[in-house]
GROMACS .gro file of C-alpha atoms in nm:
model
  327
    1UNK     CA    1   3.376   0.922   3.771
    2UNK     CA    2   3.100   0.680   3.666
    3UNK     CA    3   2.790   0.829   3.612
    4UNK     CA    4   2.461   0.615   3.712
    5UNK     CA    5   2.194   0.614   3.418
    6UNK     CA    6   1.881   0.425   3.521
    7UNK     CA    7   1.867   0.288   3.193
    8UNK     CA    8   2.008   0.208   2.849
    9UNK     CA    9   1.805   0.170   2.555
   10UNK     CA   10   1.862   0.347   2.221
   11UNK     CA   11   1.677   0.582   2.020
   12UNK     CA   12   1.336   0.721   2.101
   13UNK     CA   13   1.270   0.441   2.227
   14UNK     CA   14   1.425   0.569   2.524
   15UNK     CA   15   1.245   0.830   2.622
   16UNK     CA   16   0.947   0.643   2.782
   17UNK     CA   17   1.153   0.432   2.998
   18UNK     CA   18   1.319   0.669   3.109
   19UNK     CA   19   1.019   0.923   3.200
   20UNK     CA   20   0.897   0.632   3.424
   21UNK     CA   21   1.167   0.548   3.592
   22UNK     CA   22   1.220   0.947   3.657
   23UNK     CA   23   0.858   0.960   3.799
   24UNK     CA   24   0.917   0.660   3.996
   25UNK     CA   25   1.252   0.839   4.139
   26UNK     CA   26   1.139   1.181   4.187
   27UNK     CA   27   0.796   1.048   4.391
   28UNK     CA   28   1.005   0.862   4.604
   29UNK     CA   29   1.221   1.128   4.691
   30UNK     CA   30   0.921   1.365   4.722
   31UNK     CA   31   0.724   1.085   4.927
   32UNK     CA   32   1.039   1.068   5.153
   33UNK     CA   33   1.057   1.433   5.181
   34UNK     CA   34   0.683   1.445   5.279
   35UNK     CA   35   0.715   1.223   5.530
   36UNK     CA   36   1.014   1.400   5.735
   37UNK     CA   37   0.828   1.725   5.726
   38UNK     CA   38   0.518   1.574   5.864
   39UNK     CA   39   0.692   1.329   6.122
   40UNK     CA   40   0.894   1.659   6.218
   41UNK     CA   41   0.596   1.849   6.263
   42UNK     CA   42   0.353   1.645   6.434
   43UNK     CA   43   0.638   1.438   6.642
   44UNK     CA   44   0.739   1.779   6.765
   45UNK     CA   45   0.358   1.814   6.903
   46UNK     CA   46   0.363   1.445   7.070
   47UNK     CA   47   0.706   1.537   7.191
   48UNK     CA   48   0.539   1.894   7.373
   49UNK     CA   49   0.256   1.665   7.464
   50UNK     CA   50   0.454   1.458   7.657
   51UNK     CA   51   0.701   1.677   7.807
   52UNK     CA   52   0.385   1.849   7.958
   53UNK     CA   53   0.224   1.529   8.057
   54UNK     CA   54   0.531   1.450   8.276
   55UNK     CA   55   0.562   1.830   8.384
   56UNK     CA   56   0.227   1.757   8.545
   57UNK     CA   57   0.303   1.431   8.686
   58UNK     CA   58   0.531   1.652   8.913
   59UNK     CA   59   0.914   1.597   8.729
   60UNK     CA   60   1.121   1.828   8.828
   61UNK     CA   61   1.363   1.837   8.590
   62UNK     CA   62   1.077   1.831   8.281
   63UNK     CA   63   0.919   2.162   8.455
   64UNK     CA   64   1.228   2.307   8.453
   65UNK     CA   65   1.308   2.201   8.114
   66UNK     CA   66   0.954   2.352   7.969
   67UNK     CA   67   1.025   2.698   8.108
   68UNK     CA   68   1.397   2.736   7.990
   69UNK     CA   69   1.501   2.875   7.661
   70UNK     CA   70   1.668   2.558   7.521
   71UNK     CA   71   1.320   2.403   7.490
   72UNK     CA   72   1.166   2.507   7.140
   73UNK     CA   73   1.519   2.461   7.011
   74UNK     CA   74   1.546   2.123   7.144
   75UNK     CA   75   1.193   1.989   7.030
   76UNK     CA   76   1.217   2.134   6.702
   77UNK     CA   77   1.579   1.957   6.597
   78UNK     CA   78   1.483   1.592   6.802
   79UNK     CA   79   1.167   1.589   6.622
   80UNK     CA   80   1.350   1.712   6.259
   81UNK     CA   81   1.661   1.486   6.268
   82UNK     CA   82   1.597   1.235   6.544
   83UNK     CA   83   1.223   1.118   6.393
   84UNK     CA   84   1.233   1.259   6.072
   85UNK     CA   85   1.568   1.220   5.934
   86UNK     CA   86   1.598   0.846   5.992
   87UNK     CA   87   1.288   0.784   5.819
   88UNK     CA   88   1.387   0.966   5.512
   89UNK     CA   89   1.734   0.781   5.513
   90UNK     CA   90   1.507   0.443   5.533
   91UNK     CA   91   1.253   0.545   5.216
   92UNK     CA   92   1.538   0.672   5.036
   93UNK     CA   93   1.760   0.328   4.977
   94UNK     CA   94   1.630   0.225   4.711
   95UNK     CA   95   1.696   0.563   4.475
   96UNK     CA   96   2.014   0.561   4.344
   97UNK     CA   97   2.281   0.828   4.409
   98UNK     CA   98   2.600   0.963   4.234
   99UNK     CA   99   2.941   0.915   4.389
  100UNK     CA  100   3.081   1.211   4.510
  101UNK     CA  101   3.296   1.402   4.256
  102UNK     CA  102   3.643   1.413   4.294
  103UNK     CA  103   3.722   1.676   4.560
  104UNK     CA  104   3.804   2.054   4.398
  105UNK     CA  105   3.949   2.313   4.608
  106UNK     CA  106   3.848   2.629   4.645
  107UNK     CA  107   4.101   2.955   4.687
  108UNK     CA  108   4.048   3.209   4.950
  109UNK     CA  109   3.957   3.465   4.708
  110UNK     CA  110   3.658   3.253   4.573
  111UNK     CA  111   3.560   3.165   4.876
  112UNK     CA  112   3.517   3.505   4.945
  113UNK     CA  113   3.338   3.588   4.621
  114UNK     CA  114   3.087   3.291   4.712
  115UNK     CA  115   2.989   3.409   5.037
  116UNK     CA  116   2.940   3.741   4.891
  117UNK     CA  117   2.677   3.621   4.599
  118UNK     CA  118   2.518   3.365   4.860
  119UNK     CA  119   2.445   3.699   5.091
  120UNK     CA  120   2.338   3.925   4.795
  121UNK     CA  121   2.076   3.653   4.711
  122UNK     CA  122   1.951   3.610   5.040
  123UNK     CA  123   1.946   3.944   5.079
  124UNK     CA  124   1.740   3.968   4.712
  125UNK     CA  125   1.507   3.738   4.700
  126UNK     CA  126   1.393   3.804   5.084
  127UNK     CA  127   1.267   4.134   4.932
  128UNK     CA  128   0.979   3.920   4.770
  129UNK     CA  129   0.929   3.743   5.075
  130UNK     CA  130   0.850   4.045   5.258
  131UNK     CA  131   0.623   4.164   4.982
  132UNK     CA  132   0.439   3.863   5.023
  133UNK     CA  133   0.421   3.888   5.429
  134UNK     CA  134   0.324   4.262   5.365
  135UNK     CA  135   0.015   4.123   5.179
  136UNK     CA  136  -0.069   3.878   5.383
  137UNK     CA  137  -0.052   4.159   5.683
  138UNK     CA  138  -0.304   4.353   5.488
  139UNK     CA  139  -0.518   4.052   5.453
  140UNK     CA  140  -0.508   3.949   5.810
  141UNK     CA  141  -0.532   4.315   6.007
  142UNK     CA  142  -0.210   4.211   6.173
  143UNK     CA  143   0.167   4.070   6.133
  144UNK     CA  144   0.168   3.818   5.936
  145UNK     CA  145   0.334   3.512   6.161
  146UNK     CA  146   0.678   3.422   6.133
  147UNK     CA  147   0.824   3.102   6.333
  148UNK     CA  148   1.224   3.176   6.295
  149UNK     CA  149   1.190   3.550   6.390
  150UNK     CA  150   1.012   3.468   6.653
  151UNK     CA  151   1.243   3.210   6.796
  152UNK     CA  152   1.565   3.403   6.710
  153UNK     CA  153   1.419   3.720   6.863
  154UNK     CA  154   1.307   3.529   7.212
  155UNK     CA  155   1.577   3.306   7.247
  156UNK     CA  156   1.925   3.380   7.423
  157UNK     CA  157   2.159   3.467   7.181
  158UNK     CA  158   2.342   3.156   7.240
  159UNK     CA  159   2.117   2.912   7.157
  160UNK     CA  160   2.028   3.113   6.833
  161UNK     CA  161   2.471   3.057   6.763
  162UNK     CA  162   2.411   2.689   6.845
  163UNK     CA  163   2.158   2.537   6.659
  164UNK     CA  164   2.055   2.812   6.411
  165UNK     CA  165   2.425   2.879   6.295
  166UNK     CA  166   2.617   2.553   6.360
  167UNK     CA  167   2.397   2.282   6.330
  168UNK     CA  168   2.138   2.401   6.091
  169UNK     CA  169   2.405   2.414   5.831
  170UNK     CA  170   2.539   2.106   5.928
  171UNK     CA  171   2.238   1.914   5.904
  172UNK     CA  172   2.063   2.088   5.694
  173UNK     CA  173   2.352   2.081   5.441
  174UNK     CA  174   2.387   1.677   5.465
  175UNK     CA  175   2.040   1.641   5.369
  176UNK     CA  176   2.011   1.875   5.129
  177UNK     CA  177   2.303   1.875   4.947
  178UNK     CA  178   2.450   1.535   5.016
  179UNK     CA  179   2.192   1.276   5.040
  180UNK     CA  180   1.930   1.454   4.821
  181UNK     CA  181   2.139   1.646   4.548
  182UNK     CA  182   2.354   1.305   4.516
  183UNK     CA  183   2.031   1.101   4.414
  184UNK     CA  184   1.866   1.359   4.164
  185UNK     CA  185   2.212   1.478   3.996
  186UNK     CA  186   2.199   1.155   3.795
  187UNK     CA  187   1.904   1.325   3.586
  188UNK     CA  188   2.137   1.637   3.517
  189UNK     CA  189   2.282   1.926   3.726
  190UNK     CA  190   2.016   2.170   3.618
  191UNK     CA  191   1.745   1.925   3.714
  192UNK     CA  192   1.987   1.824   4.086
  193UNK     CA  193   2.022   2.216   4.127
  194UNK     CA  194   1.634   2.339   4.122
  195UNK     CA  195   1.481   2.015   4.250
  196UNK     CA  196   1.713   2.032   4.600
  197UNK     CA  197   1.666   2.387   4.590
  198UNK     CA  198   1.265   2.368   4.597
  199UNK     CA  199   1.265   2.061   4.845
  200UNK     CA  200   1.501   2.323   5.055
  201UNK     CA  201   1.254   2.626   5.052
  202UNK     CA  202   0.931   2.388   5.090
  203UNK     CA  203   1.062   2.225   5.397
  204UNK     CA  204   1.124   2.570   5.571
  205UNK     CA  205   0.764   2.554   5.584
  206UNK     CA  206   0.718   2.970   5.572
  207UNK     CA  207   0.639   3.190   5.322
  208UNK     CA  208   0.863   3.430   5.387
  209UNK     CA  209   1.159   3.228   5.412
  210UNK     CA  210   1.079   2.996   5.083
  211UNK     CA  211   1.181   3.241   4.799
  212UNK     CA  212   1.551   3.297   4.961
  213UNK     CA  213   1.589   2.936   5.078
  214UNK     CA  214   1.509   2.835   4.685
  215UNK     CA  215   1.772   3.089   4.594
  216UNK     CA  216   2.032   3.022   4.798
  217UNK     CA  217   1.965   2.642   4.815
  218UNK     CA  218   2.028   2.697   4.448
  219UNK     CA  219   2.378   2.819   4.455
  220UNK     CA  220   2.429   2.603   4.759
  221UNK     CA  221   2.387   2.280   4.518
  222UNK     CA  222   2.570   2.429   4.239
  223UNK     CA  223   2.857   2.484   4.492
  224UNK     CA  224   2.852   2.098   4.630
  225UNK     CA  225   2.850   2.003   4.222
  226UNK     CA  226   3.173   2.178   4.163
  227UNK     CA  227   3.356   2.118   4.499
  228UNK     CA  228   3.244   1.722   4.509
  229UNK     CA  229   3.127   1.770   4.893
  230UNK     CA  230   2.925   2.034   5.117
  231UNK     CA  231   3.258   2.154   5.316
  232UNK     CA  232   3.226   2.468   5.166
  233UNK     CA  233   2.856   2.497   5.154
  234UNK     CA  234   2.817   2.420   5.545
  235UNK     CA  235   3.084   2.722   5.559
  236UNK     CA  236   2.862   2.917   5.348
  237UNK     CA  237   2.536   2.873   5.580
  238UNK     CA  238   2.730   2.882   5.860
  239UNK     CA  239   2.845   3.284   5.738
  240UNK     CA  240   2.470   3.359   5.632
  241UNK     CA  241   2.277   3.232   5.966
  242UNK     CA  242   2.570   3.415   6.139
  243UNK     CA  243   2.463   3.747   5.951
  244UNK     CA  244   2.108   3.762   5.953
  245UNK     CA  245   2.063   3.518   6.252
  246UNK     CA  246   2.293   3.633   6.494
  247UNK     CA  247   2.454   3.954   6.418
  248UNK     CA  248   2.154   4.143   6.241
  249UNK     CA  249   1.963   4.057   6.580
  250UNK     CA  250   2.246   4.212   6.769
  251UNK     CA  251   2.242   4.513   6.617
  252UNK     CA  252   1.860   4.538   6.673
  253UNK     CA  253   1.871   4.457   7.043
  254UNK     CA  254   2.160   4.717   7.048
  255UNK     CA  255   1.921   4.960   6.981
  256UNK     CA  256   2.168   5.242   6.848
  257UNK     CA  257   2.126   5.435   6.505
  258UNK     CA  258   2.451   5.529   6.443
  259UNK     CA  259   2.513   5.082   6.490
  260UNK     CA  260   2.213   5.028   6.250
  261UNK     CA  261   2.329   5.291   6.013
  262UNK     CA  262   2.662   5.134   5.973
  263UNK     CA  263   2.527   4.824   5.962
  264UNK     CA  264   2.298   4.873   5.690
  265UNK     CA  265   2.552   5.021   5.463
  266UNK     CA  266   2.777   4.774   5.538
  267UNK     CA  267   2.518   4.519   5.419
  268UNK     CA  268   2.408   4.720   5.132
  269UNK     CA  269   2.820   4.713   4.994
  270UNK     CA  270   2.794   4.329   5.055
  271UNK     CA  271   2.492   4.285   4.832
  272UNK     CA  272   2.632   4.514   4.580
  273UNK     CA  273   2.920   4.365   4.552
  274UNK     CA  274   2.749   4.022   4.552
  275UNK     CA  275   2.551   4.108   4.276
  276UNK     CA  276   2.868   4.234   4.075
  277UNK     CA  277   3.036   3.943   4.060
  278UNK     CA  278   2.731   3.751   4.034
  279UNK     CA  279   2.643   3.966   3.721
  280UNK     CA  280   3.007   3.937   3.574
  281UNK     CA  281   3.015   3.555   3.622
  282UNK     CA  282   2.679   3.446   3.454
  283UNK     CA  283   2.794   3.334   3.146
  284UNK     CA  284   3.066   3.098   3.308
  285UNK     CA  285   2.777   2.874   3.456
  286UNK     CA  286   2.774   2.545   3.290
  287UNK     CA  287   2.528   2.262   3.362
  288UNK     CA  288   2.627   1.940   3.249
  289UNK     CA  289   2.310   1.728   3.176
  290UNK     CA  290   2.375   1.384   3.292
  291UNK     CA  291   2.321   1.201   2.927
  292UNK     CA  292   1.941   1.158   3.000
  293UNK     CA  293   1.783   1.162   2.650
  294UNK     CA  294   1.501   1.447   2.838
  295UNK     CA  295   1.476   1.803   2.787
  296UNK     CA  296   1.505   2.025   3.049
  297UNK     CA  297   1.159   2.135   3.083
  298UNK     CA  298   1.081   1.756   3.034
  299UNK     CA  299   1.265   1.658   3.371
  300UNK     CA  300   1.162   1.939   3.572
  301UNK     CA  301   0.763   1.835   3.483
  302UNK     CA  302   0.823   1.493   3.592
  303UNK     CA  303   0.998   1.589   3.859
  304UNK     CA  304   0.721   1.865   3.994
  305UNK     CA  305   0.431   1.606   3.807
  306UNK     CA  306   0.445   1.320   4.048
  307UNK     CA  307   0.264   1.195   4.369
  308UNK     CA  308   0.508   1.242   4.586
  309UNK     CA  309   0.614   1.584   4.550
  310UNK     CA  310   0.299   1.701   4.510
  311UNK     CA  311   0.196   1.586   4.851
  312UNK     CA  312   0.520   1.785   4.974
  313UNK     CA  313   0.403   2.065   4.808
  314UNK     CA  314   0.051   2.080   4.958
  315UNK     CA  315   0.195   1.960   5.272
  316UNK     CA  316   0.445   2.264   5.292
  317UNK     CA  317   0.179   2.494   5.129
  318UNK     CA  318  -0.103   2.442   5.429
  319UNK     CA  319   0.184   2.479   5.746
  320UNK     CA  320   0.274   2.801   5.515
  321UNK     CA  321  -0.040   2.919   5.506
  322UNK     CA  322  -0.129   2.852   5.878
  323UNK     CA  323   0.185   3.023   5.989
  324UNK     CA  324   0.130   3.322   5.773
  325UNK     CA  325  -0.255   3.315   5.864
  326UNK     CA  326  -0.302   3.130   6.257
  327UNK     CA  327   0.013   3.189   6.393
   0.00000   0.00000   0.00000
């Protein structure tokens, strides 16, 4: 496989050139990034504006489309992949990208230990996100606000199977890592891994979902590096969504303790387990670093240092804080 390298001059020399054209990359990407979380956001608003404007106007069909459950659900992924998407695709033509590994398969038996350290680190790392909603509770007098719960909770179970555990992952997987992991793993895997990874937990646009989507957006990327494709990763998102989406809510409208009880433990064996292997396997990570003459530290300032992902940043920040705060 041919690895792209923006550039090619010797010595330190190098370095200068190639911290430029890194900036120039990563604001791009972060630019691009920006812009699909804001035209997702505020085209879901025109979209509700004008499904109400038409409700009024006496359509049928639009009232009955505003009071059914498939509404939020519908909004939400139009305005995401049908306004958003596309303009990311546009902004991002002129970054460069990888070509896809060679394919790797992966056995039944790893498969298996990869869903169980994606879980465990969900599982994890949420912890600190409900530290951090427990705070803001304090702060605020009341629950701190949560958009997914509140959809997944309100919606018929259903819906919650049909676009929060098939195509999520399928989308969300093709953006994330596909289209963006392929463009930033030409700067180095450990540079591709976190960068994707942050992009994944800022877009989420929630507090209390952005430590776990980092993590597992994380292993997620280092998955797609090693398997050449997201096949396995959209399998792996499917299986988490499924557990804490749809079955966790199951058990809670079930309302039984012996259920929740058995549940639990089950979940607690998963995460043990998860971190076992996890634990065991540390030491067989290896990150190649793409042949850019940068430290790691060096890419991952450039990469955080630039216009456009700053703008992402504070962009993700204030919906975080109004959904934690206003919601």
């Amino acid at each position: 496989m041919t690895e792209y390298t923006p550039h090619q001059p010797q010595g330190d020399e190098a370095r200068p050139d190639y911290r430029l054209r890194a900036r120039r990359e990563f604001s791009r990407i972060g630019w691009a990034c920006f812009a699909m979380m804001a035209l997702a956001q505020g085209g879901a608003l025109l979209l509700m504006l004008l499904c109400q404007f038409l409700a009024m106007a006496g359509s049928r069909g639009m009232i009955a489309f505003l009071q059914s459950e498939w509404f939020q659900w519908v909004i939400t992924d139009l305005a995401n992949y049908g306004l958003g998407l596309p303009v990311l695709l546009l902004m991002l033509r002129r970054v460069p990208k990888q070509p896809s590994a060679g394919r790797k398969r992966v056995t039944a038996k790893q498969f298996g230990a990869l869903a169980l350290v994606s879980y465990a680190v969900v599982y994890l790392t949420n912890l600190l996100g409900l530290a951090v909603n427990s705070g803001i509770s304090a702060l605020r007098g009341e629950q701190a606000g949560d958009l997914l719960s509140g959809m997944v909770s309100g919606s018929n179970p259903w819906l919650v199977f049909l676009f929060g555990v098939v195509l999520a992952p399928l989308l969300e997987e093709w953006v994330f890592r596909d289209i963006l992991l392929r463009r930033l793993s030409a700067w180095g895997e450990g540079l591709a891994i976190f960068g994707s990874a942050f992009l994944f937990g800022l877009f989420h646009g929630n507090l209390g979902q952005f430590f776990y989507a980092f993590a597992v957006g994380a292993v997620f990327a280092y998955v797609a590096l090693r398997t050449g494709g997201i096949r396995y990763t959209v399998l792996l998102h499917f299986l988490v969504n499924l557990l804490g989406m749809t079955v966790s809510q199951a058990v809670v409208d079930a309302d039984n303790p012996v259920l929740t009880a058995l549940f639990g433990w089950c979940l607690l064996a998963v995460v043990a387990a998860g971190t076992v292997i996890l634990w065991r396997h540390r030491k067989k990570v290896r990150l190649r670093c793409g042949g850019i003459p940068l430290t790691e530290p060096e890419k991952r300032r450039l990469f955080l240092g630039n216009s456009g992902v700053i703008a992402m940043i504070v962009l993700s920040a204030a919906m975080m804080l109004y959904v934690a705060f206003w919601y």
